[in-house]
Coordinates of C-alpha atoms in Angstrom, one line a residue:
X1 CA 208.8 108.5 98.4
X2 CA 205.7 109.9 100.3
X3 CA 205.8 111.2 103.8
X4 CA 203.8 108.2 104.9
X5 CA 206.3 105.8 103.4
X6 CA 209.2 107.6 105.0
X7 CA 207.5 107.4 108.4
X8 CA 207.4 103.6 108.1
X9 CA 211.2 103.5 108.5
X10 CA 211.4 104.3 112.2
X11 CA 213.0 102.7 115.3
X12 CA 211.4 100.3 117.7
X13 CA 211.5 102.9 120.4
X14 CA 209.6 105.4 118.2
X15 CA 207.1 102.7 117.2
X16 CA 206.3 102.2 120.9
X17 CA 205.8 105.9 121.3
X18 CA 203.3 106.3 118.4
X19 CA 201.4 103.1 119.4
X20 CA 201.0 104.4 122.9
X21 CA 199.8 107.8 121.7
X22 CA 197.4 106.1 119.3
X23 CA 196.0 103.8 122.1
X24 CA 195.4 106.8 124.3
X25 CA 193.6 108.7 121.6
X26 CA 191.5 105.6 120.7
X27 CA 190.3 105.4 124.3
X28 CA 189.4 109.1 124.3
X29 CA 187.4 108.6 121.0
X30 CA 185.6 105.5 122.2
X31 CA 184.9 107.1 125.5
X32 CA 183.3 110.1 123.9
X33 CA 185.9 112.8 124.6
X34 CA 186.1 113.3 120.8
X35 CA 182.7 112.6 119.1
X36 CA 182.0 111.5 115.6
X37 CA 182.7 114.3 113.1
X38 CA 184.7 116.4 115.6
X39 CA 188.3 117.6 114.9
X40 CA 191.0 116.1 117.1
X41 CA 194.0 118.2 118.2
X42 CA 196.4 119.2 115.4
X43 CA 199.6 117.4 114.8
X44 CA 201.7 120.3 116.1
X45 CA 199.5 120.7 119.2
X46 CA 199.9 117.0 120.0
X47 CA 203.6 117.2 119.4
X48 CA 204.0 120.0 121.9
X49 CA 201.6 118.5 124.4
X50 CA 203.3 115.1 124.6
X51 CA 206.8 116.2 123.8
X52 CA 207.2 113.9 120.8
X53 CA 208.2 114.5 117.3
X54 CA 205.8 115.5 114.6
X55 CA 206.6 112.3 112.7
X56 CA 205.6 110.3 115.8
X57 CA 202.2 112.1 116.0
X58 CA 201.6 111.6 112.3
X59 CA 202.3 107.9 112.5
X60 CA 199.9 107.6 115.5
X61 CA 197.2 109.4 113.4
X62 CA 197.9 107.2 110.4
X63 CA 197.5 104.1 112.6
X64 CA 194.1 105.4 113.9
X65 CA 193.1 106.2 110.3
X66 CA 193.9 102.6 109.3
X67 CA 191.8 101.4 112.1
X68 CA 188.9 103.4 110.9
X69 CA 188.7 105.7 113.9
X70 CA 189.7 109.0 112.3
X71 CA 189.9 110.5 108.8
X72 CA 192.1 113.2 107.2
X73 CA 190.4 116.1 105.6
X74 CA 192.6 118.2 103.2
X75 CA 193.6 121.6 104.5
X76 CA 191.6 121.0 107.7
X77 CA 193.2 118.2 109.8
X78 CA 192.1 114.9 111.3
X79 CA 188.5 114.2 112.4
X80 CA 186.7 111.4 114.2
X81 CA 185.1 109.2 111.5
X82 CA 181.3 109.7 111.5
X83 CA 180.5 106.0 111.9
X84 CA 182.4 104.6 114.7
X85 CA 183.2 100.9 114.7
X86 CA 180.3 99.8 116.8
X87 CA 180.3 96.9 119.3
X88 CA 176.7 96.3 118.3
X89 CA 176.5 94.2 115.1
X90 CA 174.7 95.2 111.9
X91 CA 171.5 93.6 110.7
X92 CA 171.9 90.7 108.4
X93 CA 171.2 90.9 104.7
X94 CA 167.4 90.9 104.3
X95 CA 165.5 87.9 103.1
X96 CA 162.1 89.0 101.8
X97 CA 159.4 86.8 100.3
X98 CA 160.4 85.6 96.7
X99 CA 157.1 86.4 95.0
X100 CA 155.7 89.7 93.8
X101 CA 153.1 91.2 96.2
X102 CA 150.4 93.8 95.9
X103 CA 151.3 96.8 98.1
X104 CA 148.8 97.7 100.8
X105 CA 150.2 99.6 103.8
X106 CA 148.7 103.0 103.4
X107 CA 146.6 103.0 106.5
X108 CA 149.5 102.4 108.8
X109 CA 151.7 104.9 106.9
X110 CA 149.1 107.7 107.3
X111 CA 148.7 106.9 111.0
X112 CA 152.5 107.2 111.5
X113 CA 152.6 110.4 109.4
X114 CA 150.1 112.0 111.7
X115 CA 152.6 111.9 114.5
X116 CA 154.8 114.4 112.8
X117 CA 152.2 117.1 113.3
X118 CA 152.3 116.8 117.1
X119 CA 154.8 119.3 118.6
X120 CA 154.5 117.6 122.0
X121 CA 156.2 114.4 120.8
X122 CA 159.9 113.8 120.6
X123 CA 160.3 113.4 116.8
X124 CA 162.5 110.3 116.3
X125 CA 160.2 108.8 113.6
X126 CA 159.8 110.8 110.4
X127 CA 162.9 111.5 108.3
X128 CA 162.4 115.2 108.3
X129 CA 165.5 117.5 108.2
X130 CA 166.2 119.8 111.1
X131 CA 165.0 123.3 110.3
X132 CA 168.1 124.8 111.7
X133 CA 170.2 122.9 109.2
X134 CA 168.2 124.2 106.1
X135 CA 168.9 127.2 104.0
X136 CA 165.3 128.5 104.3
X137 CA 166.1 132.1 105.3
X138 CA 168.7 132.6 102.6
X139 CA 166.3 131.1 100.0
X140 CA 163.4 133.3 101.1
X141 CA 165.7 136.4 100.8
X142 CA 166.6 135.4 97.3
X143 CA 162.9 134.8 96.5
X144 CA 162.1 138.4 97.7
X145 CA 164.9 139.8 95.6
X146 CA 163.8 138.0 92.5
X147 CA 160.2 139.0 93.0
X148 CA 161.1 142.6 93.3
X149 CA 163.2 142.6 90.1
X150 CA 161.4 140.0 88.0
X151 CA 158.2 141.7 87.2
X152 CA 155.2 139.9 85.7
X153 CA 157.4 137.2 84.2
X154 CA 157.7 135.6 87.6
X155 CA 154.0 135.0 87.7
X156 CA 153.8 133.0 84.4
X157 CA 153.6 129.3 84.0
X158 CA 156.9 127.4 83.8
X159 CA 155.9 124.4 81.7
X160 CA 158.0 121.2 81.2
X161 CA 160.9 120.7 81.1
X162 CA 161.0 123.5 83.7
X163 CA 163.3 126.4 84.8
X164 CA 166.3 126.6 82.5
X165 CA 168.7 128.3 85.0
X166 CA 168.0 125.5 87.5
X167 CA 168.5 122.8 84.9
X168 CA 171.9 124.3 84.0
X169 CA 173.0 124.2 87.7
X170 CA 171.7 120.6 88.1
X171 CA 173.7 119.5 85.0
X172 CA 176.8 121.2 86.2
X173 CA 176.7 119.5 89.6
X174 CA 175.8 116.1 88.1
X175 CA 179.2 116.2 86.4
X176 CA 180.9 115.8 89.8
X177 CA 179.1 112.5 90.2
X178 CA 180.2 111.2 86.8
X179 CA 177.1 112.1 84.9
X180 CA 177.4 113.9 81.5
X181 CA 174.0 115.7 81.4
X182 CA 172.9 118.7 79.6
X183 CA 170.1 121.0 80.7
X184 CA 167.9 119.5 78.0
X185 CA 168.3 116.1 79.7
X186 CA 166.5 117.3 82.8
X187 CA 162.8 117.8 83.8
X188 CA 162.0 119.7 87.0
X189 CA 159.3 118.4 89.3
X190 CA 157.5 119.1 92.6
X191 CA 159.9 117.2 94.8
X192 CA 161.5 113.7 94.4
X193 CA 158.2 111.9 95.2
X194 CA 156.6 113.3 92.1
X195 CA 159.7 112.4 90.0
X196 CA 159.4 108.8 91.2
X197 CA 155.6 108.8 90.4
X198 CA 156.3 110.1 86.9
X199 CA 159.0 107.5 86.3
X200 CA 156.8 104.6 87.3
X201 CA 153.9 105.9 85.2
X202 CA 156.3 106.3 82.2
X203 CA 157.8 102.8 82.5
X204 CA 154.9 100.6 83.9
X205 CA 151.3 99.8 83.6
X206 CA 148.9 98.7 86.4
X207 CA 149.6 95.1 87.5
X208 CA 153.3 95.2 86.4
X209 CA 156.0 94.0 88.7
X210 CA 158.7 96.3 90.0
X211 CA 161.9 95.0 91.6
X212 CA 162.8 97.0 94.7
X213 CA 165.4 96.9 97.5
X214 CA 164.1 95.5 100.8
X215 CA 163.6 97.3 103.1
X216 CA 162.2 100.1 100.8
X217 CA 161.3 103.7 101.8
X218 CA 157.6 103.7 102.5
X219 CA 156.9 106.8 100.3
X220 CA 157.9 104.8 97.2
X221 CA 155.7 101.9 98.3
X222 CA 152.8 104.3 98.6
X223 CA 153.4 105.5 95.0
X224 CA 153.4 101.9 93.9
X225 CA 150.2 101.1 95.8
X226 CA 148.5 104.1 94.2
X227 CA 149.5 102.9 90.7
X228 CA 148.4 99.3 91.3
X229 CA 152.0 98.0 90.9
X230 CA 153.3 94.7 92.4
X231 CA 156.5 94.8 94.5
X232 CA 159.2 92.2 94.1
X233 CA 161.4 92.7 97.1
X234 CA 165.1 91.8 96.6
X235 CA 167.5 90.9 99.4
X236 CA 169.5 94.0 100.4
X237 CA 172.7 94.3 102.4
X238 CA 172.7 97.0 105.2
X239 CA 175.9 98.6 103.9
X240 CA 176.3 97.6 100.2
X241 CA 172.8 97.7 99.0
X242 CA 170.8 95.4 96.6
X243 CA 172.0 91.9 96.0
X244 CA 172.9 91.6 92.4
X245 CA 172.9 87.8 92.4
X246 CA 169.4 87.8 93.9
X247 CA 168.2 90.4 91.4
X248 CA 169.6 88.5 88.4
X249 CA 167.9 85.3 89.6
X250 CA 164.6 87.1 90.1
X251 CA 164.5 88.7 86.6
X252 CA 165.2 85.3 85.1
X253 CA 162.3 83.8 86.9
X254 CA 159.5 86.3 86.1
X255 CA 158.9 89.5 84.0
X256 CA 160.1 92.6 85.8
X257 CA 159.0 95.9 84.3
X258 CA 161.3 98.3 86.2
X259 CA 163.7 98.4 89.2
X260 CA 164.0 101.0 91.9
X261 CA 167.1 101.7 94.1
X262 CA 168.1 104.4 96.6
X263 CA 171.7 104.4 95.4
X264 CA 173.4 106.7 98.0
X265 CA 172.5 107.4 101.7
X266 CA 169.7 104.9 101.4
X267 CA 166.5 105.4 103.5
X268 CA 166.2 103.5 105.8
X269 CA 169.6 101.7 105.7
X270 CA 171.9 104.7 105.2
X271 CA 173.9 102.5 102.8
X272 CA 175.5 103.5 99.5
X273 CA 175.9 101.0 96.7
X274 CA 179.7 100.6 95.8
X275 CA 180.7 102.0 92.5
X276 CA 181.5 98.6 90.9
X277 CA 178.1 97.3 92.0
X278 CA 176.4 100.4 90.5
X279 CA 178.2 99.6 87.2
X280 CA 177.2 96.0 87.3
X281 CA 173.6 96.8 88.3
X282 CA 173.2 99.1 85.2
X283 CA 174.8 96.4 83.0
X284 CA 172.6 93.7 84.3
X285 CA 169.4 95.6 83.8
X286 CA 170.4 97.1 80.4
X287 CA 170.9 93.5 79.0
X288 CA 167.3 92.8 79.8
X289 CA 166.1 96.3 78.7
X290 CA 164.7 96.9 82.2
X291 CA 164.7 100.6 83.2
X292 CA 166.3 101.6 86.5
X293 CA 164.7 104.3 88.6
X294 CA 167.6 105.7 90.7
X295 CA 166.5 107.8 93.8
X296 CA 169.3 110.1 95.0
X297 CA 167.2 112.4 97.2
X298 CA 169.7 112.0 100.1
X299 CA 172.8 111.5 98.1
X300 CA 174.2 115.0 98.9
X301 CA 174.2 114.1 102.6
X302 CA 177.0 111.6 102.3
X303 CA 179.5 111.6 105.2
X304 CA 182.4 111.1 102.8
X305 CA 184.5 114.0 101.6
X306 CA 183.9 112.9 98.0
X307 CA 180.5 112.9 96.3
X308 CA 179.6 109.3 95.5
X309 CA 179.1 108.3 91.9
X310 CA 175.6 107.6 90.5
X311 CA 174.3 104.6 88.6
X312 CA 173.3 107.1 85.9
X313 CA 177.0 107.7 85.1
X314 CA 177.2 104.2 83.7
X315 CA 174.0 104.5 81.6
X316 CA 174.7 103.9 77.9
X317 CA 171.2 103.2 76.7
X318 CA 169.1 105.9 78.4
X319 CA 167.5 103.3 80.7
X320 CA 168.4 105.0 84.0
X321 CA 165.9 107.5 85.3
X322 CA 167.8 109.6 87.9
X323 CA 165.6 111.4 90.5
X324 CA 166.4 113.9 93.2
X325 CA 165.3 117.0 95.0
X326 CA 166.4 119.8 97.3
X327 CA 164.0 118.8 100.1
X328 CA 166.5 117.1 102.5
X329 CA 169.3 119.6 102.2
X330 CA 167.9 123.1 101.4
X331 CA 164.1 123.5 101.9
X332 CA 161.4 120.8 101.8
X333 CA 158.7 123.4 101.6
X334 CA 159.8 124.7 98.3
X335 CA 159.0 121.3 96.7
X336 CA 161.7 121.5 94.0
X337 CA 162.9 118.2 92.5
X338 CA 164.0 116.9 89.2
X339 CA 164.5 113.9 87.0
X340 CA 167.0 113.0 84.2
X341 CA 164.8 110.3 82.5
X342 CA 167.0 109.3 79.6
X343 CA 164.9 107.8 76.7
X344 CA 161.7 108.4 78.6
X345 CA 162.0 112.2 78.6
X346 CA 159.3 113.0 76.1
X347 CA 156.8 110.8 78.0
X348 CA 157.8 112.3 81.4
X349 CA 157.3 115.8 80.0
X350 CA 153.8 114.9 78.8
X351 CA 152.9 113.2 82.1
X352 CA 154.2 116.2 84.0
X353 CA 152.1 118.5 81.8
X354 CA 148.9 116.4 82.2
X355 CA 149.3 115.9 86.0
X356 CA 150.3 119.4 87.3
X357 CA 151.0 121.5 84.2
X358 CA 154.0 123.4 85.6
X359 CA 156.3 123.9 88.6
X360 CA 156.2 127.0 90.7
X361 CA 158.7 129.5 89.1
X362 CA 160.0 131.5 92.1
X363 CA 161.3 128.5 94.1
X364 CA 163.1 127.1 91.1
X365 CA 164.8 130.4 90.3
X366 CA 165.7 130.9 94.0
X367 CA 167.5 127.5 94.2
X368 CA 169.2 128.1 90.9
X369 CA 170.6 131.4 92.2
X370 CA 171.7 129.8 95.5
X371 CA 173.5 127.0 93.6
X372 CA 175.1 129.5 91.2
X373 CA 176.3 131.7 94.0
X374 CA 178.7 129.1 95.4
X375 CA 177.2 128.8 98.8
X376 CA 175.8 125.2 98.4
X377 CA 179.0 123.3 99.0
X378 CA 179.8 125.3 102.1
X379 CA 176.2 124.6 103.3
X380 CA 176.6 120.9 102.6
X381 CA 179.9 120.6 104.5
X382 CA 178.2 122.1 107.6
X383 CA 175.1 119.9 107.5
X384 CA 177.0 116.7 106.6
X385 CA 179.2 117.3 109.7
X386 CA 176.2 117.9 111.9
X387 CA 174.2 114.9 110.7
X388 CA 177.3 112.6 110.9
X389 CA 177.8 113.7 114.6
X390 CA 174.1 113.2 115.3
X391 CA 174.1 109.7 113.8
X392 CA 177.2 108.8 115.7
X393 CA 175.7 110.0 119.0
X394 CA 172.5 108.1 118.4
X395 CA 174.4 105.0 117.5
X396 CA 176.3 105.2 120.8
X397 CA 173.1 105.8 122.8
X398 CA 171.5 102.7 121.2
X399 CA 174.5 100.6 121.9
X400 CA 174.4 101.7 125.5
X401 CA 170.6 101.5 126.1
X402 CA 169.0 98.9 123.9
X403 CA 168.6 95.3 125.0
X404 CA 171.0 92.5 124.1
X405 CA 170.4 91.1 120.7
X406 CA 169.8 94.5 119.1
X407 CA 171.6 95.2 115.7
X408 CA 172.0 98.7 114.1
X409 CA 173.2 99.9 110.8
X410 CA 176.3 102.0 110.2
X411 CA 175.2 104.7 107.7
X412 CA 177.5 106.3 105.2
X413 CA 175.1 109.3 104.9
X414 CA 171.8 110.8 105.7
X415 CA 170.4 110.9 109.3
X416 CA 168.4 107.7 109.9
X417 CA 169.3 104.4 111.6
X418 CA 167.7 101.0 110.8
X419 CA 167.5 98.9 114.0
X420 CA 166.8 95.2 114.3
X421 CA 165.4 94.4 117.7
X422 CA 165.3 91.0 119.5
X423 CA 162.9 88.6 117.9
X424 CA 160.2 88.9 120.6
X425 CA 159.9 92.7 120.1
X426 CA 157.0 93.7 117.9
X427 CA 157.7 97.2 116.4
X428 CA 154.0 98.1 116.2
X429 CA 153.6 97.4 119.9
X430 CA 156.8 99.4 120.6
X431 CA 155.4 102.2 118.5
X432 CA 152.2 102.4 120.6
X433 CA 154.1 102.3 123.9
X434 CA 156.5 104.9 122.6
X435 CA 153.6 107.2 121.7
X436 CA 152.3 106.9 125.3
X437 CA 155.7 108.0 126.5
X438 CA 155.7 111.0 124.1
X439 CA 158.1 109.6 121.5
X440 CA 157.6 108.9 117.8
X441 CA 159.3 106.1 116.0
X442 CA 158.7 104.4 112.6
X443 CA 157.8 100.7 112.8
X444 CA 159.5 98.4 110.3
X445 CA 156.2 97.0 108.9
X446 CA 155.8 100.0 106.5
X447 CA 159.1 99.4 104.8
X448 CA 157.9 96.2 103.1
X449 CA 154.9 95.1 101.0
X450 CA 154.9 91.8 102.9
X451 CA 155.3 93.1 106.5
X452 CA 158.8 91.6 106.6
X453 CA 160.2 93.8 109.3
X454 CA 158.1 93.1 112.4
X455 CA 161.0 93.5 114.8
X456 CA 162.6 96.5 113.1
X457 CA 162.3 100.2 113.6
X458 CA 163.7 103.3 111.9
X459 CA 164.9 106.2 114.0
X460 CA 165.8 109.7 112.8
X461 CA 168.8 111.5 114.3
X462 CA 168.0 114.8 112.6
X463 CA 166.7 116.3 115.8
X464 CA 169.5 115.0 118.2
X465 CA 169.6 116.7 121.6
X466 CA 169.6 115.9 125.3
X467 CA 165.8 115.4 125.0
X468 CA 166.3 113.1 122.1
X469 CA 169.0 111.1 124.0
X470 CA 166.6 110.7 127.0
X471 CA 164.0 109.5 124.5
X472 CA 166.4 106.9 123.1
X473 CA 167.1 105.7 126.7
X474 CA 163.4 105.4 127.3
X475 CA 162.9 103.4 124.1
X476 CA 165.6 101.1 125.2
X477 CA 163.7 100.4 128.4
X478 CA 160.5 99.8 126.5
X479 CA 162.2 97.4 124.1
X480 CA 163.8 95.6 127.0
X481 CA 160.4 95.0 128.5
X482 CA 159.1 93.5 125.3
X483 CA 162.2 91.3 124.8

């Protein structure tokens, strides 16, 4: 019998004690005394402080765990769950237009990207990682060490499939997500965006239709626009990802050449597709011989203690092309990404060769050494905790400051929030007002090929601070004026 089962057999008097203790702790959590991602007092500390038994404290903590307020971390204690149960509802499942559409949003995208270069603005728009949470300094020290010892070999071309030591480390880490990859299954790239570009070029021709989640990260829409591909937007749940029923119906109605999903820590939704849905997604597409391009660029930033599985782990036909990078968690400036393209590997290598010939050698070797040295998991634990806290704090600020009728996602990873504003609020108008107030946001228009998200915005919690909190309060005021 487990400790938890034994604790169930307690007296009514003890039950009242632990329920009272749990209620007090819940009020402190919801009031902000203990914030998302922070450790609550230890069981022994609470036992001494409230003069109750350890079993009473444990039962109180188990009750809070069942309610979704806290979570146990092995060898570490109990922590406030990163995504607090919010009083503000989530957005509904999306309902995009049912027909394929030519993508054409690049002008608005480039205008929004210009904001990221202005240091005077409060950066709540672009999903750029906080520099203090990157491993830049450590990586540059490794680069210097390699350069001193490597000699002329470090200045040579590193042609496809790319740096072997890095591919070895990628394959080893992929095993923890259920993928049985070898170094020969992997091709390195200049970031995840290039990996997506190569995958679309390998699987599609101009004019082809690609099924995508809706909303979809605008960087992928830009790649599709540059390749003259048509977007078929599929309804997507803010927490569970792409609707399999809607996807199945869509591919029965018209020819679909490929499908793209952001399987874990989705941008902009923050969602992760449940394991069973990933399995069924692969099964559904493989029956029709439709390749699945799986973007996992933010997958390492999950708030869970366990790494989520990948759709690639269910691939039996080589039809899943898994893409990722080290831009969001280690160093975006190094531009190191990779793809495990399955049956399309030979074509990907050729396209890689013809487009950019090779990947810079030193950054690949530096990241390979960083991964091999054992520091990566410690680094991930720290930044996951920080981003989880930031997302929780921004969620609470939005709940407090935004107008009635606002809805906000409850991310399971990453550092962005997708916000549905009251119907009267136009996100482009809000964007312009926010700029005048010294704040950047990302309007929802650019996450759709059909301008579906007129009253939606994406906010980044990567740079959370008192200044950012004041900016969210100001955004709430501006949105209320438009509502």
